[in-house]
């Protein structure tokens, strides 16, 4: 059984950093894990781990922008349209990997996840090839600085979940910026220390955070703006799909917790057959025959 994890989320959420840490952790666990780059704009120098499959070998954003005179967003959409038209290329590239763990590093344009058909089509093709697929969606802890920005992240995560329809884990990254450093608790947090109770209201989104009137911040509340907030609150209450796992890459236990949730979500290893040790017929077990 092959496994694929899509690392998605907005730009700057820490997807590539998480991907590197993820792959290193899997390799320390003696798993066969590989990086697949789906970002046609990624710089080769940005990879700490060399991708075994790179969309830039098929099409690159730079070439599209130069030859077709597209802008960055239009060029990215074109690159994914081109990939969808050449899925046989990806199928051929994936052919050499059996019983492997593939981590797909995706671009930061959230429209690719929320309403374009590209990733759902990719997921369908991976499933057809016998690959078990799961996705993660990262937003960074700085979203907690502005509750309106935070709930826009919640809604984008919800939209992506509904669009892709696969096992899903939402992650609140860069938690070291809002929590204390266990090695230096007196130093505080770079973006302001937050209490555990406050953080919990964001990890399991509390709609009442948004329901609070902006007038409490010294501004005159806009009735239409407030009505929109109330509608969003009702949507989140009616469809409580989104919750977040905290991720602090300075804490190995935090990374281990996130990876264990991903494994459980896509039922990693449940269909695997026990493998016979190589040294049953020789070496330490030779005399037992």
CSV table of C-alpha atoms in Angstrom, one decimal:
chain,number,residue,atom,x,y,z
A,1,UNK,CA,0.0,0.0,0.0
A,2,UNK,CA,1.3,3.5,-0.9
A,3,UNK,CA,0.4,6.5,1.1
A,4,UNK,CA,0.2,10.2,0.1
A,5,UNK,CA,-0.2,13.2,2.4
A,6,UNK,CA,-1.0,16.5,0.8
A,7,UNK,CA,0.5,19.5,2.7
A,8,UNK,CA,-1.8,22.4,2.0
A,9,UNK,CA,-2.6,25.9,3.3
A,10,UNK,CA,-2.0,29.6,2.6
A,11,UNK,CA,1.3,31.1,1.8
A,12,UNK,CA,3.6,31.6,4.8
A,13,UNK,CA,1.8,29.0,7.0
A,14,UNK,CA,5.0,26.9,7.3
A,15,UNK,CA,4.2,24.1,4.8
A,16,UNK,CA,7.7,23.6,3.5
A,17,UNK,CA,9.2,23.7,7.0
A,18,UNK,CA,6.7,21.2,8.3
A,19,UNK,CA,7.3,19.0,5.2
A,20,UNK,CA,11.1,18.9,6.0
A,21,UNK,CA,10.5,18.1,9.7
A,22,UNK,CA,7.9,15.5,8.7
A,23,UNK,CA,10.2,13.7,6.3
A,24,UNK,CA,13.1,13.7,8.7
A,25,UNK,CA,10.8,12.2,11.4
A,26,UNK,CA,9.6,9.5,9.1
A,27,UNK,CA,13.1,8.5,8.2
A,28,UNK,CA,14.1,8.3,11.8
A,29,UNK,CA,11.3,5.9,12.2
A,30,UNK,CA,12.8,3.8,9.4
A,31,UNK,CA,9.9,4.5,7.0
A,32,UNK,CA,10.5,4.9,3.3
A,33,UNK,CA,9.4,8.5,2.8
A,34,UNK,CA,9.8,10.7,-0.2
A,35,UNK,CA,9.1,14.4,-1.2
A,36,UNK,CA,6.8,15.2,-4.1
A,37,UNK,CA,6.9,18.9,-5.1
A,38,UNK,CA,3.7,20.2,-6.6
A,39,UNK,CA,4.7,23.9,-6.5
A,40,UNK,CA,5.8,25.0,-10.0
A,41,UNK,CA,7.2,28.2,-8.5
A,42,UNK,CA,9.4,26.5,-5.9
A,43,UNK,CA,13.1,27.4,-6.0
A,44,UNK,CA,15.5,24.3,-6.1
A,45,UNK,CA,17.5,25.9,-3.3
A,46,UNK,CA,14.4,25.8,-1.0
A,47,UNK,CA,14.5,22.0,-0.8
A,48,UNK,CA,16.4,20.5,2.1
A,49,UNK,CA,15.3,17.1,0.8
A,50,UNK,CA,15.5,16.4,-2.9
A,51,UNK,CA,12.1,15.7,-4.4
A,52,UNK,CA,11.8,12.4,-6.1
A,53,UNK,CA,9.0,13.8,-8.3
A,54,UNK,CA,9.0,17.5,-9.2
A,55,UNK,CA,6.2,19.2,-11.2
A,56,UNK,CA,8.9,21.5,-12.6
A,57,UNK,CA,10.2,18.6,-14.6
A,58,UNK,CA,6.8,18.8,-16.5
A,59,UNK,CA,6.1,22.5,-16.4
A,60,UNK,CA,7.4,25.5,-14.4
A,61,UNK,CA,5.7,28.8,-13.5
A,62,UNK,CA,8.7,30.8,-14.8
A,63,UNK,CA,8.4,29.3,-18.3
A,64,UNK,CA,4.7,29.8,-18.4
A,65,UNK,CA,5.0,33.5,-17.3
A,66,UNK,CA,7.8,34.1,-19.9
A,67,UNK,CA,6.4,32.3,-22.9
A,68,UNK,CA,2.6,33.0,-22.4
A,69,UNK,CA,3.0,36.3,-20.5
A,70,UNK,CA,0.7,35.2,-17.7
A,71,UNK,CA,0.8,36.6,-14.2
A,72,UNK,CA,1.7,34.5,-11.2
A,73,UNK,CA,-1.8,33.4,-10.3
A,74,UNK,CA,-2.9,32.7,-13.9
A,75,UNK,CA,0.4,31.0,-14.6
A,76,UNK,CA,-0.1,28.7,-11.6
A,77,UNK,CA,-3.6,27.8,-12.7
A,78,UNK,CA,-2.2,27.0,-16.2
A,79,UNK,CA,0.5,24.8,-14.6
A,80,UNK,CA,-2.1,22.7,-12.8
A,81,UNK,CA,-4.4,22.5,-15.9
A,82,UNK,CA,-1.3,21.2,-17.8
A,83,UNK,CA,-0.7,18.6,-15.1
A,84,UNK,CA,-4.3,17.5,-15.2
A,85,UNK,CA,-3.9,17.0,-19.0
A,86,UNK,CA,-0.7,15.0,-18.5
A,87,UNK,CA,-1.7,12.7,-15.6
A,88,UNK,CA,0.0,9.9,-17.4
A,89,UNK,CA,3.3,11.6,-16.6
A,90,UNK,CA,2.6,11.6,-12.9
A,91,UNK,CA,1.4,8.0,-13.1
A,92,UNK,CA,4.6,6.9,-14.7
A,93,UNK,CA,6.6,8.8,-12.1
A,94,UNK,CA,4.7,7.1,-9.3
A,95,UNK,CA,5.2,3.7,-10.8
A,96,UNK,CA,8.5,3.0,-9.2
A,97,UNK,CA,7.3,3.5,-5.6
A,98,UNK,CA,5.7,0.6,-3.8
A,99,UNK,CA,4.8,0.6,0.0
A,100,UNK,CA,6.1,4.1,0.2
A,101,UNK,CA,5.1,7.2,2.1
A,102,UNK,CA,4.8,10.2,-0.3
A,103,UNK,CA,4.6,13.7,1.1
A,104,UNK,CA,3.2,16.3,-1.4
A,105,UNK,CA,4.3,19.8,-0.8
A,106,UNK,CA,1.6,22.0,-2.4
A,107,UNK,CA,1.5,25.7,-3.4
A,108,UNK,CA,0.2,28.5,-1.1
A,109,UNK,CA,-2.6,29.7,-3.4
A,110,UNK,CA,-5.7,28.7,-1.4
A,111,UNK,CA,-8.0,29.0,-4.3
A,112,UNK,CA,-6.4,25.7,-5.6
A,113,UNK,CA,-7.9,24.0,-2.5
A,114,UNK,CA,-11.2,25.8,-2.0
A,115,UNK,CA,-13.0,25.9,-5.3
A,116,UNK,CA,-10.8,24.8,-8.3
A,117,UNK,CA,-11.2,21.1,-9.4
A,118,UNK,CA,-7.4,20.4,-9.7
A,119,UNK,CA,-6.7,18.8,-6.4
A,120,UNK,CA,-9.9,16.8,-6.3
A,121,UNK,CA,-9.0,15.4,-9.7
A,122,UNK,CA,-5.5,14.7,-8.5
A,123,UNK,CA,-6.9,12.8,-5.5
A,124,UNK,CA,-9.2,10.8,-7.7
A,125,UNK,CA,-6.3,9.7,-9.9
A,126,UNK,CA,-4.1,8.8,-6.8
A,127,UNK,CA,-6.9,6.7,-5.4
A,128,UNK,CA,-7.4,5.0,-8.8
A,129,UNK,CA,-3.7,4.1,-8.6
A,130,UNK,CA,-4.1,2.5,-5.2
A,131,UNK,CA,-2.7,5.3,-3.2
A,132,UNK,CA,-4.3,6.0,0.2
A,133,UNK,CA,-4.6,9.8,0.5
A,134,UNK,CA,-4.9,12.2,3.4
A,135,UNK,CA,-4.5,16.0,3.6
A,136,UNK,CA,-3.3,18.5,6.1
A,137,UNK,CA,-4.3,22.2,6.1
A,138,UNK,CA,-1.9,24.6,7.9
A,139,UNK,CA,-2.7,28.1,9.2
A,140,UNK,CA,-0.2,29.9,11.4
A,141,UNK,CA,-0.7,30.9,15.1
A,142,UNK,CA,-0.4,34.6,14.1
A,143,UNK,CA,-4.0,34.2,12.8
A,144,UNK,CA,-5.0,34.3,16.5
A,145,UNK,CA,-3.9,38.0,16.7
A,146,UNK,CA,-7.0,39.0,14.7
A,147,UNK,CA,-10.1,37.0,15.2
A,148,UNK,CA,-11.6,38.1,11.8
A,149,UNK,CA,-8.5,36.9,10.0
A,150,UNK,CA,-8.6,33.7,12.1
A,151,UNK,CA,-12.2,32.9,11.1
A,152,UNK,CA,-11.4,33.6,7.4
A,153,UNK,CA,-8.8,30.8,7.9
A,154,UNK,CA,-11.5,28.6,9.5
A,155,UNK,CA,-13.8,29.1,6.5
A,156,UNK,CA,-11.1,28.5,4.0
A,157,UNK,CA,-10.2,25.2,5.8
A,158,UNK,CA,-13.8,24.2,5.8
A,159,UNK,CA,-14.1,25.0,2.1
A,160,UNK,CA,-11.0,22.9,1.3
A,161,UNK,CA,-12.3,20.0,3.3
A,162,UNK,CA,-15.6,20.0,1.5
A,163,UNK,CA,-13.9,20.4,-1.9
A,164,UNK,CA,-11.4,17.5,-1.5
A,165,UNK,CA,-13.6,15.0,0.5
A,166,UNK,CA,-10.7,13.0,1.9
A,167,UNK,CA,-9.4,12.3,5.4
A,168,UNK,CA,-8.3,15.6,6.8
A,169,UNK,CA,-6.2,17.2,9.6
A,170,UNK,CA,-6.1,20.9,10.3
A,171,UNK,CA,-2.9,22.2,11.9
A,172,UNK,CA,-2.2,25.4,13.8
A,173,UNK,CA,1.5,25.9,13.0
A,174,UNK,CA,4.2,28.1,14.6
A,175,UNK,CA,2.8,27.6,18.1
A,176,UNK,CA,6.2,28.4,19.5
A,177,UNK,CA,5.4,32.0,18.8
A,178,UNK,CA,2.6,32.1,21.3
A,179,UNK,CA,3.7,29.7,23.9
A,180,UNK,CA,6.7,29.7,26.3
A,181,UNK,CA,9.9,28.0,25.5
A,182,UNK,CA,10.3,25.1,28.0
A,183,UNK,CA,14.0,25.7,28.1
A,184,UNK,CA,13.6,29.4,28.9
A,185,UNK,CA,10.2,30.0,30.4
A,186,UNK,CA,11.1,33.5,31.5
A,187,UNK,CA,11.6,34.6,27.9
A,188,UNK,CA,7.9,34.7,27.1
A,189,UNK,CA,6.7,34.3,23.5
A,190,UNK,CA,7.7,36.3,20.4
A,191,UNK,CA,4.2,37.2,19.5
A,192,UNK,CA,2.9,37.6,23.0
A,193,UNK,CA,2.2,34.8,25.4
A,194,UNK,CA,-1.3,33.3,25.3
A,195,UNK,CA,-2.9,31.3,28.1
A,196,UNK,CA,-3.9,27.7,27.5
A,197,UNK,CA,-7.6,28.5,27.9
A,198,UNK,CA,-7.3,31.3,25.2
A,199,UNK,CA,-5.5,29.0,22.8
A,200,UNK,CA,-8.2,26.3,23.3
A,201,UNK,CA,-10.8,28.7,22.0
A,202,UNK,CA,-8.9,28.8,18.7
A,203,UNK,CA,-7.9,25.2,18.4
A,204,UNK,CA,-11.5,24.2,18.7
A,205,UNK,CA,-13.0,27.4,17.1
A,206,UNK,CA,-15.4,29.1,19.4
A,207,UNK,CA,-17.9,31.1,17.2
A,208,UNK,CA,-18.5,33.5,20.1
A,209,UNK,CA,-15.1,35.0,19.4
A,210,UNK,CA,-16.5,36.4,16.3
A,211,UNK,CA,-19.9,37.2,17.7
A,212,UNK,CA,-18.4,39.8,20.0
A,213,UNK,CA,-19.3,43.3,18.7
A,214,UNK,CA,-16.5,45.3,17.3
A,215,UNK,CA,-17.9,48.2,19.4
A,216,UNK,CA,-16.0,46.7,22.3
A,217,UNK,CA,-12.8,47.7,20.6
A,218,UNK,CA,-13.8,51.4,20.5
A,219,UNK,CA,-15.4,51.4,17.1
A,220,UNK,CA,-19.0,52.0,16.2
A,221,UNK,CA,-20.5,48.7,15.2
A,222,UNK,CA,-21.7,48.4,11.6
A,223,UNK,CA,-25.1,46.6,11.7
A,224,UNK,CA,-24.5,44.9,8.3
A,225,UNK,CA,-21.0,43.8,9.3
A,226,UNK,CA,-22.4,42.5,12.5
A,227,UNK,CA,-25.2,40.6,10.7
A,228,UNK,CA,-22.6,39.0,8.4
A,229,UNK,CA,-20.6,37.9,11.5
A,230,UNK,CA,-23.7,36.4,13.0
A,231,UNK,CA,-24.4,34.4,9.8
A,232,UNK,CA,-20.8,33.1,9.8
A,233,UNK,CA,-21.2,32.2,13.5
A,234,UNK,CA,-24.4,30.2,12.7
A,235,UNK,CA,-22.6,28.4,9.8
A,236,UNK,CA,-19.7,27.3,12.0
A,237,UNK,CA,-22.1,26.2,14.8
A,238,UNK,CA,-24.3,24.2,12.3
A,239,UNK,CA,-21.2,22.6,10.6
A,240,UNK,CA,-18.5,22.1,13.3
A,241,UNK,CA,-16.1,20.5,10.9
A,242,UNK,CA,-12.9,22.4,11.8
A,243,UNK,CA,-10.6,21.9,14.7
A,244,UNK,CA,-6.8,22.3,14.9
A,245,UNK,CA,-3.9,20.4,16.2
A,246,UNK,CA,-1.2,22.6,17.6
A,247,UNK,CA,2.2,22.3,16.0
A,248,UNK,CA,5.4,23.5,17.7
A,249,UNK,CA,8.4,22.2,15.6
A,250,UNK,CA,10.8,23.1,18.5
A,251,UNK,CA,9.0,20.3,20.5
A,252,UNK,CA,9.5,16.8,19.1
A,253,UNK,CA,6.5,15.5,21.1
A,254,UNK,CA,4.3,18.0,19.2
A,255,UNK,CA,5.4,16.8,15.8
A,256,UNK,CA,5.0,13.2,16.9
A,257,UNK,CA,1.4,13.9,18.0
A,258,UNK,CA,0.5,15.5,14.7
A,259,UNK,CA,2.1,12.6,12.7
A,260,UNK,CA,0.3,10.0,14.8
A,261,UNK,CA,-3.0,11.7,14.1
A,262,UNK,CA,-2.2,11.7,10.3
A,263,UNK,CA,-1.4,8.0,10.5
A,264,UNK,CA,-4.6,7.2,12.3
A,265,UNK,CA,-6.7,9.3,9.9
A,266,UNK,CA,-5.5,7.4,6.8
A,267,UNK,CA,-5.2,4.1,8.6
A,268,UNK,CA,-1.5,3.8,8.0
A,269,UNK,CA,-0.3,0.2,8.1
A,270,UNK,CA,-3.6,-1.5,8.7
A,271,UNK,CA,-3.6,-3.4,5.5
A,272,UNK,CA,0.1,-4.4,5.6
A,273,UNK,CA,1.2,-8.0,5.8
A,274,UNK,CA,3.7,-8.9,8.5
A,275,UNK,CA,7.2,-9.0,7.0
A,276,UNK,CA,9.5,-11.9,7.8
A,277,UNK,CA,12.9,-10.7,9.2
A,278,UNK,CA,15.7,-11.2,6.7
A,279,UNK,CA,17.9,-13.0,9.3
A,280,UNK,CA,15.4,-15.9,10.0
A,281,UNK,CA,17.3,-18.2,7.7
A,282,UNK,CA,20.8,-17.1,8.6
A,283,UNK,CA,22.7,-15.2,11.2
A,284,UNK,CA,21.3,-15.2,14.8
A,285,UNK,CA,18.4,-17.6,13.9
A,286,UNK,CA,20.4,-20.1,11.8
A,287,UNK,CA,20.8,-22.6,14.7
A,288,UNK,CA,17.0,-22.7,15.4
A,289,UNK,CA,16.2,-24.7,12.2
